[in-house]
PDB file of N, CA, C and O and ligand atoms in Angstrom:
ATOM      1  N   MET A   1     -33.296 -27.300 -16.603  1.00 61.00           N
ATOM      2  CA  MET A   1     -32.410 -27.874 -15.571  1.00 61.00           C
ATOM      3  C   MET A   1     -31.315 -26.877 -15.182  1.00 61.00           C
ATOM      4  O   MET A   1     -30.593 -26.384 -16.038  1.00 61.00           O
ATOM      5  N   ALA A   2     -31.220 -26.555 -13.928  1.00 63.00           N
ATOM      6  CA  ALA A   2     -30.272 -25.556 -13.438  1.00 63.00           C
ATOM      7  C   ALA A   2     -28.860 -26.122 -13.396  1.00 63.00           C
ATOM      8  O   ALA A   2     -28.649 -27.254 -12.994  1.00 63.00           O
ATOM      9  N   LYS A   3     -27.928 -25.323 -13.854  1.00 86.00           N
ATOM     10  CA  LYS A   3     -26.516 -25.710 -13.753  1.00 86.00           C
ATOM     11  C   LYS A   3     -25.961 -25.213 -12.423  1.00 86.00           C
ATOM     12  O   LYS A   3     -26.576 -24.396 -11.745  1.00 86.00           O
ATOM     13  N   ALA A   4     -24.758 -25.682 -12.099  1.00 90.00           N
ATOM     14  CA  ALA A   4     -24.119 -25.237 -10.861  1.00 90.00           C
ATOM     15  C   ALA A   4     -22.640 -24.981 -11.108  1.00 90.00           C
ATOM     16  O   ALA A   4     -22.011 -25.608 -11.942  1.00 90.00           O
ATOM     17  N   LEU A   5     -22.100 -24.011 -10.377  1.00 92.00           N
ATOM     18  CA  LEU A   5     -20.675 -23.659 -10.437  1.00 92.00           C
ATOM     19  C   LEU A   5     -20.032 -24.023  -9.108  1.00 92.00           C
ATOM     20  O   LEU A   5     -20.716 -24.188  -8.102  1.00 92.00           O
ATOM     21  N   HIS A   6     -18.715 -24.082  -9.124  1.00 95.00           N
ATOM     22  CA  HIS A   6     -17.999 -24.263  -7.866  1.00 95.00           C
ATOM     23  C   HIS A   6     -17.599 -22.895  -7.337  1.00 95.00           C
ATOM     24  O   HIS A   6     -17.021 -22.093  -8.066  1.00 95.00           O
ATOM     25  N   CYS A   7     -17.895 -22.641  -6.087  1.00 95.00           N
ATOM     26  CA  CYS A   7     -17.467 -21.397  -5.450  1.00 95.00           C
ATOM     27  C   CYS A   7     -15.933 -21.319  -5.498  1.00 95.00           C
ATOM     28  O   CYS A   7     -15.263 -22.267  -5.112  1.00 95.00           O
ATOM     29  N   PRO A   8     -15.355 -20.214  -6.014  1.00 93.00           N
ATOM     30  CA  PRO A   8     -13.889 -20.118  -6.115  1.00 93.00           C
ATOM     31  C   PRO A   8     -13.195 -20.070  -4.760  1.00 93.00           C
ATOM     32  O   PRO A   8     -11.987 -20.270  -4.683  1.00 93.00           O
ATOM     33  N   ILE A   9     -13.928 -19.798  -3.698  1.00 93.00           N
ATOM     34  CA  ILE A   9     -13.315 -19.697  -2.366  1.00 93.00           C
ATOM     35  C   ILE A   9     -13.362 -21.025  -1.637  1.00 93.00           C
ATOM     36  O   ILE A   9     -12.342 -21.544  -1.220  1.00 93.00           O
ATOM     37  N   CYS A  10     -14.551 -21.610  -1.497  1.00 96.00           N
ATOM     38  CA  CYS A  10     -14.669 -22.821  -0.691  1.00 96.00           C
ATOM     39  C   CYS A  10     -15.004 -24.058  -1.515  1.00 96.00           C
ATOM     40  O   CYS A  10     -15.087 -25.149  -0.972  1.00 96.00           O
ATOM     41  N   LYS A  11     -15.158 -23.866  -2.847  1.00 96.00           N
ATOM     42  CA  LYS A  11     -15.384 -24.975  -3.783  1.00 96.00           C
ATOM     43  C   LYS A  11     -16.734 -25.664  -3.613  1.00 96.00           C
ATOM     44  O   LYS A  11     -16.943 -26.749  -4.147  1.00 96.00           O
ATOM     45  N   LYS A  12     -17.641 -25.057  -2.889  1.00 95.00           N
ATOM     46  CA  LYS A  12     -18.985 -25.618  -2.783  1.00 95.00           C
ATOM     47  C   LYS A  12     -19.727 -25.393  -4.083  1.00 95.00           C
ATOM     48  O   LYS A  12     -19.434 -24.450  -4.814  1.00 95.00           O
ATOM     49  N   LEU A  13     -20.696 -26.259  -4.381  1.00 95.00           N
ATOM     50  CA  LEU A  13     -21.503 -26.083  -5.580  1.00 95.00           C
ATOM     51  C   LEU A  13     -22.462 -24.920  -5.376  1.00 95.00           C
ATOM     52  O   LEU A  13     -23.110 -24.806  -4.343  1.00 95.00           O
ATOM     53  N   VAL A  14     -22.528 -24.031  -6.389  1.00 95.00           N
ATOM     54  CA  VAL A  14     -23.394 -22.864  -6.321  1.00 95.00           C
ATOM     55  C   VAL A  14     -24.358 -22.906  -7.505  1.00 95.00           C
ATOM     56  O   VAL A  14     -23.915 -22.962  -8.643  1.00 95.00           O
ATOM     57  N   PRO A  15     -25.646 -22.884  -7.282  1.00 93.00           N
ATOM     58  CA  PRO A  15     -26.608 -22.827  -8.391  1.00 93.00           C
ATOM     59  C   PRO A  15     -26.401 -21.537  -9.178  1.00 93.00           C
ATOM     60  O   PRO A  15     -26.153 -20.482  -8.591  1.00 93.00           O
ATOM     61  N   VAL A  16     -26.492 -21.618 -10.528  1.00 91.00           N
ATOM     62  CA  VAL A  16     -26.226 -20.433 -11.339  1.00 91.00           C
ATOM     63  C   VAL A  16     -27.244 -19.327 -11.100  1.00 91.00           C
ATOM     64  O   VAL A  16     -26.994 -18.177 -11.437  1.00 91.00           O
ATOM     65  N   ASP A  17     -28.396 -19.658 -10.539  1.00 91.00           N
ATOM     66  CA  ASP A  17     -29.378 -18.607 -10.260  1.00 91.00           C
ATOM     67  C   ASP A  17     -29.229 -18.039  -8.847  1.00 91.00           C
ATOM     68  O   ASP A  17     -30.035 -17.236  -8.390  1.00 91.00           O
ATOM     69  N   SER A  18     -28.156 -18.401  -8.161  1.00 91.00           N
ATOM     70  CA  SER A  18     -27.900 -17.838  -6.830  1.00 91.00           C
ATOM     71  C   SER A  18     -27.558 -16.359  -6.957  1.00 91.00           C
ATOM     72  O   SER A  18     -26.864 -15.955  -7.885  1.00 91.00           O
ATOM     73  N   PRO A  19     -28.025 -15.523  -6.023  1.00 91.00           N
ATOM     74  CA  PRO A  19     -27.728 -14.081  -6.085  1.00 91.00           C
ATOM     75  C   PRO A  19     -26.235 -13.777  -5.874  1.00 91.00           C
ATOM     76  O   PRO A  19     -25.770 -12.692  -6.207  1.00 91.00           O
ATOM     77  N   ASP A  20     -25.493 -14.719  -5.331  1.00 91.00           N
ATOM     78  CA  ASP A  20     -24.079 -14.479  -5.031  1.00 91.00           C
ATOM     79  C   ASP A  20     -23.139 -15.143  -6.031  1.00 91.00           C
ATOM     80  O   ASP A  20     -21.930 -15.152  -5.844  1.00 91.00           O
ATOM     81  N   VAL A  21     -23.679 -15.695  -7.126  1.00 91.00           N
ATOM     82  CA  VAL A  21     -22.849 -16.342  -8.152  1.00 91.00           C
ATOM     83  C   VAL A  21     -21.714 -15.423  -8.579  1.00 91.00           C
ATOM     84  O   VAL A  21     -21.933 -14.223  -8.743  1.00 91.00           O
ATOM     85  N   PRO A  22     -20.473 -15.877  -8.744  1.00 92.00           N
ATOM     86  CA  PRO A  22     -20.056 -17.291  -8.638  1.00 92.00           C
ATOM     87  C   PRO A  22     -19.713 -17.759  -7.225  1.00 92.00           C
ATOM     88  O   PRO A  22     -19.130 -18.817  -7.077  1.00 92.00           O
ATOM     89  N   PHE A  23     -20.030 -16.958  -6.231  1.00 94.00           N
ATOM     90  CA  PHE A  23     -19.736 -17.350  -4.857  1.00 94.00           C
ATOM     91  C   PHE A  23     -20.947 -18.031  -4.242  1.00 94.00           C
ATOM     92  O   PHE A  23     -22.084 -17.744  -4.613  1.00 94.00           O
ATOM     93  N   CYS A  24     -20.716 -18.908  -3.249  1.00 95.00           N
ATOM     94  CA  CYS A  24     -21.817 -19.632  -2.639  1.00 95.00           C
ATOM     95  C   CYS A  24     -22.577 -18.731  -1.674  1.00 95.00           C
ATOM     96  O   CYS A  24     -23.725 -18.987  -1.360  1.00 95.00           O
ATOM     97  N   SER A  25     -21.921 -17.675  -1.215  1.00 94.00           N
ATOM     98  CA  SER A  25     -22.537 -16.818  -0.204  1.00 94.00           C
ATOM     99  C   SER A  25     -21.866 -15.454  -0.218  1.00 94.00           C
ATOM    100  O   SER A  25     -20.798 -15.278  -0.814  1.00 94.00           O
ATOM    101  N   ASP A  26     -22.475 -14.499   0.458  1.00 94.00           N
ATOM    102  CA  ASP A  26     -21.892 -13.164   0.555  1.00 94.00           C
ATOM    103  C   ASP A  26     -20.552 -13.216   1.285  1.00 94.00           C
ATOM    104  O   ASP A  26     -19.648 -12.441   1.009  1.00 94.00           O
ATOM    105  N   ARG A  27     -20.421 -14.145   2.209  1.00 95.00           N
ATOM    106  CA  ARG A  27     -19.180 -14.275   2.979  1.00 95.00           C
ATOM    107  C   ARG A  27     -17.996 -14.593   2.060  1.00 95.00           C
ATOM    108  O   ARG A  27     -16.936 -13.981   2.147  1.00 95.00           O
ATOM    109  N   CYS A  28     -18.200 -15.559   1.136  1.00 94.00           N
ATOM    110  CA  CYS A  28     -17.117 -15.913   0.212  1.00 94.00           C
ATOM    111  C   CYS A  28     -16.838 -14.765  -0.753  1.00 94.00           C
ATOM    112  O   CYS A  28     -15.691 -14.538  -1.132  1.00 94.00           O
ATOM    113  N   ARG A  29     -17.861 -14.004  -1.141  1.00 93.00           N
ATOM    114  CA  ARG A  29     -17.646 -12.850  -2.012  1.00 93.00           C
ATOM    115  C   ARG A  29     -16.735 -11.828  -1.307  1.00 93.00           C
ATOM    116  O   ARG A  29     -15.819 -11.266  -1.903  1.00 93.00           O
ATOM    117  N   VAL A  30     -17.006 -11.597  -0.028  1.00 92.00           N
ATOM    118  CA  VAL A  30     -16.207 -10.640   0.749  1.00 92.00           C
ATOM    119  C   VAL A  30     -14.767 -11.137   0.893  1.00 92.00           C
ATOM    120  O   VAL A  30     -13.815 -10.359   0.782  1.00 92.00           O
ATOM    121  N   ILE A  31     -14.600 -12.448   1.117  1.00 92.00           N
ATOM    122  CA  ILE A  31     -13.247 -13.007   1.230  1.00 92.00           C
ATOM    123  C   ILE A  31     -12.482 -12.773  -0.074  1.00 92.00           C
ATOM    124  O   ILE A  31     -11.322 -12.364  -0.072  1.00 92.00           O
ATOM    125  N   ASP A  32     -13.161 -12.981  -1.217  1.00 90.00           N
ATOM    126  CA  ASP A  32     -12.515 -12.787  -2.512  1.00 90.00           C
ATOM    127  C   ASP A  32     -12.138 -11.320  -2.716  1.00 90.00           C
ATOM    128  O   ASP A  32     -11.039 -11.001  -3.156  1.00 90.00           O
ATOM    129  N   LEU A  33     -13.033 -10.412  -2.365  1.00 88.00           N
ATOM    130  CA  LEU A  33     -12.742  -8.978  -2.474  1.00 88.00           C
ATOM    131  C   LEU A  33     -11.546  -8.606  -1.602  1.00 88.00           C
ATOM    132  O   LEU A  33     -10.688  -7.833  -2.004  1.00 88.00           O
ATOM    133  N   GLY A  34     -11.495  -9.187  -0.400  1.00 88.00           N
ATOM    134  CA  GLY A  34     -10.394  -8.914   0.511  1.00 88.00           C
ATOM    135  C   GLY A  34      -9.060  -9.340  -0.075  1.00 88.00           C
ATOM    136  O   GLY A  34      -8.057  -8.652   0.074  1.00 88.00           O
ATOM    137  N   LYS A  35      -9.053 -10.469  -0.786  1.00 81.00           N
ATOM    138  CA  LYS A  35      -7.815 -10.930  -1.427  1.00 81.00           C
ATOM    139  C   LYS A  35      -7.325  -9.917  -2.445  1.00 81.00           C
ATOM    140  O   LYS A  35      -6.145  -9.594  -2.498  1.00 81.00           O
ATOM    141  N   TRP A  36      -8.231  -9.426  -3.275  1.00 77.00           N
ATOM    142  CA  TRP A  36      -7.848  -8.447  -4.295  1.00 77.00           C
ATOM    143  C   TRP A  36      -7.367  -7.159  -3.649  1.00 77.00           C
ATOM    144  O   TRP A  36      -6.365  -6.573  -4.048  1.00 77.00           O
ATOM    145  N   ALA A  37      -8.089  -6.705  -2.621  1.00 76.00           N
ATOM    146  CA  ALA A  37      -7.734  -5.443  -1.969  1.00 76.00           C
ATOM    147  C   ALA A  37      -6.357  -5.525  -1.342  1.00 76.00           C
ATOM    148  O   ALA A  37      -5.541  -4.621  -1.478  1.00 76.00           O
ATOM    149  N   SER A  38      -6.060  -6.634  -0.656  1.00 75.00           N
ATOM    150  CA  SER A  38      -4.761  -6.742   0.014  1.00 75.00           C
ATOM    151  C   SER A  38      -3.639  -6.808  -1.015  1.00 75.00           C
ATOM    152  O   SER A  38      -2.539  -6.323  -0.777  1.00 75.00           O
ATOM    153  N   GLY A  39      -3.909  -7.374  -2.203  1.00 70.00           N
ATOM    154  CA  GLY A  39      -2.908  -7.394  -3.269  1.00 70.00           C
ATOM    155  C   GLY A  39      -2.675  -6.008  -3.826  1.00 70.00           C
ATOM    156  O   GLY A  39      -1.539  -5.614  -4.075  1.00 70.00           O
ATOM    157  N   ASP A  40      -3.756  -5.232  -4.001  1.00 56.00           N
ATOM    158  CA  ASP A  40      -3.648  -3.895  -4.586  1.00 56.00           C
ATOM    159  C   ASP A  40      -2.909  -2.939  -3.668  1.00 56.00           C
ATOM    160  O   ASP A  40      -2.184  -2.068  -4.125  1.00 56.00           O
ATOM    161  N   TYR A  41      -3.123  -3.089  -2.377  1.00 51.00           N
ATOM    162  CA  TYR A  41      -2.586  -2.096  -1.455  1.00 51.00           C
ATOM    163  C   TYR A  41      -1.236  -2.490  -0.868  1.00 51.00           C
ATOM    164  O   TYR A  41      -0.726  -1.818  -0.011  1.00 51.00           O
ATOM    165  N   LYS A  42      -0.677  -3.586  -1.358  1.00 56.00           N
ATOM    166  CA  LYS A  42       0.614  -4.014  -0.836  1.00 56.00           C
ATOM    167  C   LYS A  42       1.686  -3.008  -1.276  1.00 56.00           C
ATOM    168  O   LYS A  42       1.802  -2.672  -2.444  1.00 56.00           O
ATOM    169  N   ILE A  43       2.466  -2.502  -0.352  1.00 51.00           N
ATOM    170  CA  ILE A  43       3.508  -1.518  -0.662  1.00 51.00           C
ATOM    171  C   ILE A  43       4.865  -2.229  -0.653  1.00 51.00           C
ATOM    172  O   ILE A  43       5.261  -2.807   0.342  1.00 51.00           O
ATOM    173  N   SER A  44       5.566  -2.175  -1.788  1.00 54.00           N
ATOM    174  CA  SER A  44       6.807  -2.929  -1.926  1.00 54.00           C
ATOM    175  C   SER A  44       8.030  -2.109  -1.561  1.00 54.00           C
ATOM    176  O   SER A  44       9.063  -2.635  -1.229  1.00 54.00           O
ATOM    177  N   SER A  45       7.923  -0.779  -1.617  1.00 57.00           N
ATOM    178  CA  SER A  45       9.086   0.043  -1.290  1.00 57.00           C
ATOM    179  C   SER A  45       8.723   1.017  -0.175  1.00 57.00           C
ATOM    180  O   SER A  45       7.595   1.474  -0.102  1.00 57.00           O
ATOM    181  N   PRO A  46       9.661   1.364   0.680  1.00 59.00           N
ATOM    182  CA  PRO A  46       9.361   2.277   1.786  1.00 59.00           C
ATOM    183  C   PRO A  46       9.082   3.686   1.288  1.00 59.00           C
ATOM    184  O   PRO A  46       9.682   4.138   0.318  1.00 59.00           O
ATOM    185  N   ILE A  47       8.173   4.363   1.948  1.00 59.00           N
ATOM    186  CA  ILE A  47       7.854   5.746   1.585  1.00 59.00           C
ATOM    187  C   ILE A  47       8.654   6.673   2.491  1.00 59.00           C
ATOM    188  O   ILE A  47       8.632   6.543   3.710  1.00 59.00           O
ATOM    189  N   LEU A  48       9.374   7.611   1.894  1.00 65.00           N
ATOM    190  CA  LEU A  48      10.151   8.555   2.693  1.00 65.00           C
ATOM    191  C   LEU A  48       9.221   9.608   3.275  1.00 65.00           C
ATOM    192  O   LEU A  48       8.384  10.159   2.581  1.00 65.00           O
ATOM    193  N   ASP A  49       9.394   9.894   4.545  1.00 70.00           N
ATOM    194  CA  ASP A  49       8.584  10.890   5.224  1.00 70.00           C
ATOM    195  C   ASP A  49       9.134  12.278   4.911  1.00 70.00           C
ATOM    196  O   ASP A  49      10.273  12.579   5.222  1.00 70.00           O
ATOM    197  N   PRO A  50       8.358  13.151   4.243  1.00 71.00           N
ATOM    198  CA  PRO A  50       8.865  14.488   3.880  1.00 71.00           C
ATOM    199  C   PRO A  50       9.310  15.291   5.086  1.00 71.00           C
ATOM    200  O   PRO A  50      10.247  16.075   5.009  1.00 71.00           O
ATOM    201  N   ASP A  51       8.639  15.133   6.209  1.00 75.00           N
ATOM    202  CA  ASP A  51       9.034  15.847   7.425  1.00 75.00           C
ATOM    203  C   ASP A  51      10.412  15.406   7.882  1.00 75.00           C
ATOM    204  O   ASP A  51      11.232  16.206   8.309  1.00 75.00           O
ATOM    205  N   LEU A  52      10.681  14.119   7.761  1.00 69.00           N
ATOM    206  CA  LEU A  52      11.976  13.587   8.170  1.00 69.00           C
ATOM    207  C   LEU A  52      13.069  14.156   7.266  1.00 69.00           C
ATOM    208  O   LEU A  52      14.136  14.544   7.729  1.00 69.00           O
ATOM    209  N   LEU A  53      12.808  14.234   5.953  1.00 67.00           N
ATOM    210  CA  LEU A  53      13.788  14.795   5.018  1.00 67.00           C
ATOM    211  C   LEU A  53      14.078  16.245   5.365  1.00 67.00           C
ATOM    212  O   LEU A  53      15.221  16.696   5.313  1.00 67.00           O
ATOM    213  N   GLU A  54      13.028  17.005   5.726  1.00 75.00           N
ATOM    214  CA  GLU A  54      13.198  18.410   6.065  1.00 75.00           C
ATOM    215  C   GLU A  54      14.094  18.546   7.303  1.00 75.00           C
ATOM    216  O   GLU A  54      14.980  19.382   7.358  1.00 75.00           O
ATOM    217  N   ASP A  55      13.867  17.689   8.297  1.00 77.00           N
ATOM    218  CA  ASP A  55      14.695  17.707   9.501  1.00 77.00           C
ATOM    219  C   ASP A  55      16.153  17.444   9.154  1.00 77.00           C
ATOM    220  O   ASP A  55      17.056  18.085   9.676  1.00 77.00           O
ATOM    221  N   LEU A  56      16.395  16.509   8.253  1.00 70.00           N
ATOM    222  CA  LEU A  56      17.762  16.192   7.864  1.00 70.00           C
ATOM    223  C   LEU A  56      18.418  17.390   7.186  1.00 70.00           C
ATOM    224  O   LEU A  56      19.581  17.685   7.407  1.00 70.00           O
ATOM    225  N   GLU A  57      17.653  18.112   6.354  1.00 75.00           N
ATOM    226  CA  GLU A  57      18.202  19.287   5.675  1.00 75.00           C
ATOM    227  C   GLU A  57      18.557  20.371   6.682  1.00 75.00           C
ATOM    228  O   GLU A  57      19.599  21.004   6.577  1.00 75.00           O
ATOM    229  N   HIS A  58      17.679  20.598   7.667  1.00 76.00           N
ATOM    230  CA  HIS A  58      17.949  21.607   8.691  1.00 76.00           C
ATOM    231  C   HIS A  58      19.203  21.239   9.476  1.00 76.00           C
ATOM    232  O   HIS A  58      20.042  22.077   9.751  1.00 76.00           O
ATOM    233  N   ALA A  59      19.341  19.983   9.834  1.00 77.00           N
ATOM    234  CA  ALA A  59      20.508  19.528  10.584  1.00 77.00           C
ATOM    235  C   ALA A  59      21.768  19.776   9.764  1.00 77.00           C
ATOM    236  O   ALA A  59      22.796  20.206  10.283  1.00 77.00           O
ATOM    237  N   GLU A  60      21.692  19.552   8.461  1.00 71.00           N
ATOM    238  CA  GLU A  60      22.835  19.758   7.571  1.00 71.00           C
ATOM    239  C   GLU A  60      23.221  21.235   7.525  1.00 71.00           C
ATOM    240  O   GLU A  60      24.384  21.594   7.610  1.00 71.00           O
ATOM    241  N   GLN A  61      22.218  22.130   7.425  1.00 71.00           N
ATOM    242  CA  GLN A  61      22.477  23.570   7.358  1.00 71.00           C
ATOM    243  C   GLN A  61      23.098  24.085   8.653  1.00 71.00           C
ATOM    244  O   GLN A  61      23.944  24.970   8.629  1.00 71.00           O
ATOM    245  N   GLN A  62      22.657  23.521   9.804  1.00 72.00           N
ATOM    246  CA  GLN A  62      23.163  24.003  11.087  1.00 72.00           C
ATOM    247  C   GLN A  62      24.620  23.603  11.305  1.00 72.00           C
ATOM    248  O   GLN A  62      25.320  24.198  12.100  1.00 72.00           O
ATOM    249  N   ARG A  63      25.098  22.618  10.589  1.00 68.00           N
ATOM    250  CA  ARG A  63      26.466  22.167  10.770  1.00 68.00           C
ATOM    251  C   ARG A  63      27.444  23.064   9.994  1.00 68.00           C
ATOM    252  O   ARG A  63      28.616  23.097  10.275  1.00 68.00           O
ATOM    253  N   HIS A  64      26.953  23.789   8.966  1.00 62.00           N
ATOM    254  CA  HIS A  64      27.859  24.460   8.038  1.00 62.00           C
ATOM    255  C   HIS A  64      28.137  25.951   8.257  1.00 62.00           C
ATOM    256  O   HIS A  64      29.155  26.413   7.757  1.00 62.00           O
ATOM    257  N   PRO A  65      27.274  26.738   8.957  1.00 62.00           N
ATOM    258  CA  PRO A  65      27.471  28.191   8.991  1.00 62.00           C
ATOM    259  C   PRO A  65      28.902  28.609   9.320  1.00 62.00           C
ATOM    260  O   PRO A  65      29.455  29.491   8.676  1.00 62.00           O
ATOM    261  N   VAL A  66      29.541  27.993  10.292  1.00 64.00           N
ATOM    262  CA  VAL A  66      30.904  28.375  10.693  1.00 64.00           C
ATOM    263  C   VAL A  66      31.877  28.151   9.542  1.00 64.00           C
ATOM    264  O   VAL A  66      32.668  29.033   9.185  1.00 64.00           O
ATOM    265  N   ASP A  67      31.775  26.987   8.924  1.00 64.00           N
ATOM    266  CA  ASP A  67      32.673  26.666   7.803  1.00 64.00           C
ATOM    267  C   ASP A  67      32.474  27.642   6.659  1.00 64.00           C
ATOM    268  O   ASP A  67      33.426  28.094   6.044  1.00 64.00           O
ATOM    269  N   GLU A  68      31.220  28.005   6.383  1.00 62.00           N
ATOM    270  CA  GLU A  68      30.948  28.915   5.266  1.00 62.00           C
ATOM    271  C   GLU A  68      31.514  30.294   5.569  1.00 62.00           C
ATOM    272  O   GLU A  68      32.030  30.975   4.703  1.00 62.00           O
ATOM    273  N   GLY A  69      31.441  30.741   6.840  1.00 63.00           N
ATOM    274  CA  GLY A  69      32.001  32.027   7.221  1.00 63.00           C
ATOM    275  C   GLY A  69      33.495  32.071   6.947  1.00 63.00           C
ATOM    276  O   GLY A  69      34.003  33.027   6.372  1.00 63.00           O
ATOM    277  N   LYS A  70      34.189  31.023   7.306  1.00 65.00           N
ATOM    278  CA  LYS A  70      35.627  30.938   7.036  1.00 65.00           C
ATOM    279  C   LYS A  70      35.889  31.017   5.539  1.00 65.00           C
ATOM    280  O   LYS A  70      36.789  31.714   5.085  1.00 65.00           O
ATOM    281  N   PHE A  71      35.060  30.301   4.794  1.00 62.00           N
ATOM    282  CA  PHE A  71      35.260  30.228   3.348  1.00 62.00           C
ATOM    283  C   PHE A  71      35.145  31.610   2.712  1.00 62.00           C
ATOM    284  O   PHE A  71      35.964  31.991   1.898  1.00 62.00           O
ATOM    285  N   TRP A  72      34.096  32.387   3.136  1.00 66.00           N
ATOM    286  CA  TRP A  72      33.868  33.683   2.496  1.00 66.00           C
ATOM    287  C   TRP A  72      34.915  34.729   2.904  1.00 66.00           C
ATOM    288  O   TRP A  72      35.170  35.663   2.179  1.00 66.00           O
ATOM    289  N   LYS A  73      35.534  34.570   4.074  1.00 63.00           N
ATOM    290  CA  LYS A  73      36.562  35.538   4.486  1.00 63.00           C
ATOM    291  C   LYS A  73      37.828  35.350   3.665  1.00 63.00           C
ATOM    292  O   LYS A  73      38.571  36.283   3.400  1.00 63.00           O
ATOM    293  N   ASN A  74      38.067  34.103   3.264  1.00 60.00           N
ATOM    294  CA  ASN A  74      39.276  33.847   2.473  1.00 60.00           C
ATOM    295  C   ASN A  74      38.980  34.247   1.074  1.00 60.00           C
ATOM    296  O   ASN A  74      39.331  34.414   0.193  1.00 60.00           O
TER     297      ASN A  74
HETATM  298 ZN1  LIG B 101     -18.033 -20.390  -0.854  1.00 58.44          ZN
END
């Protein structure tokens, strides 16, 4: 006598000899995979753009040459 499981996605009964066990279908398997993938790839903190940091450093250097010249003459 074949047993049956409940599909974790749609709760339909799935025969244990189904090729998609524990899912009722390939569609529910894909939905479950999608849930895991979206959890894994969720980014909680912003990523700093290295190019943007470089631009900020250049802007900082361009502001100082005059001040540094004064400093070294004294
Ligand atoms: Zn299902």
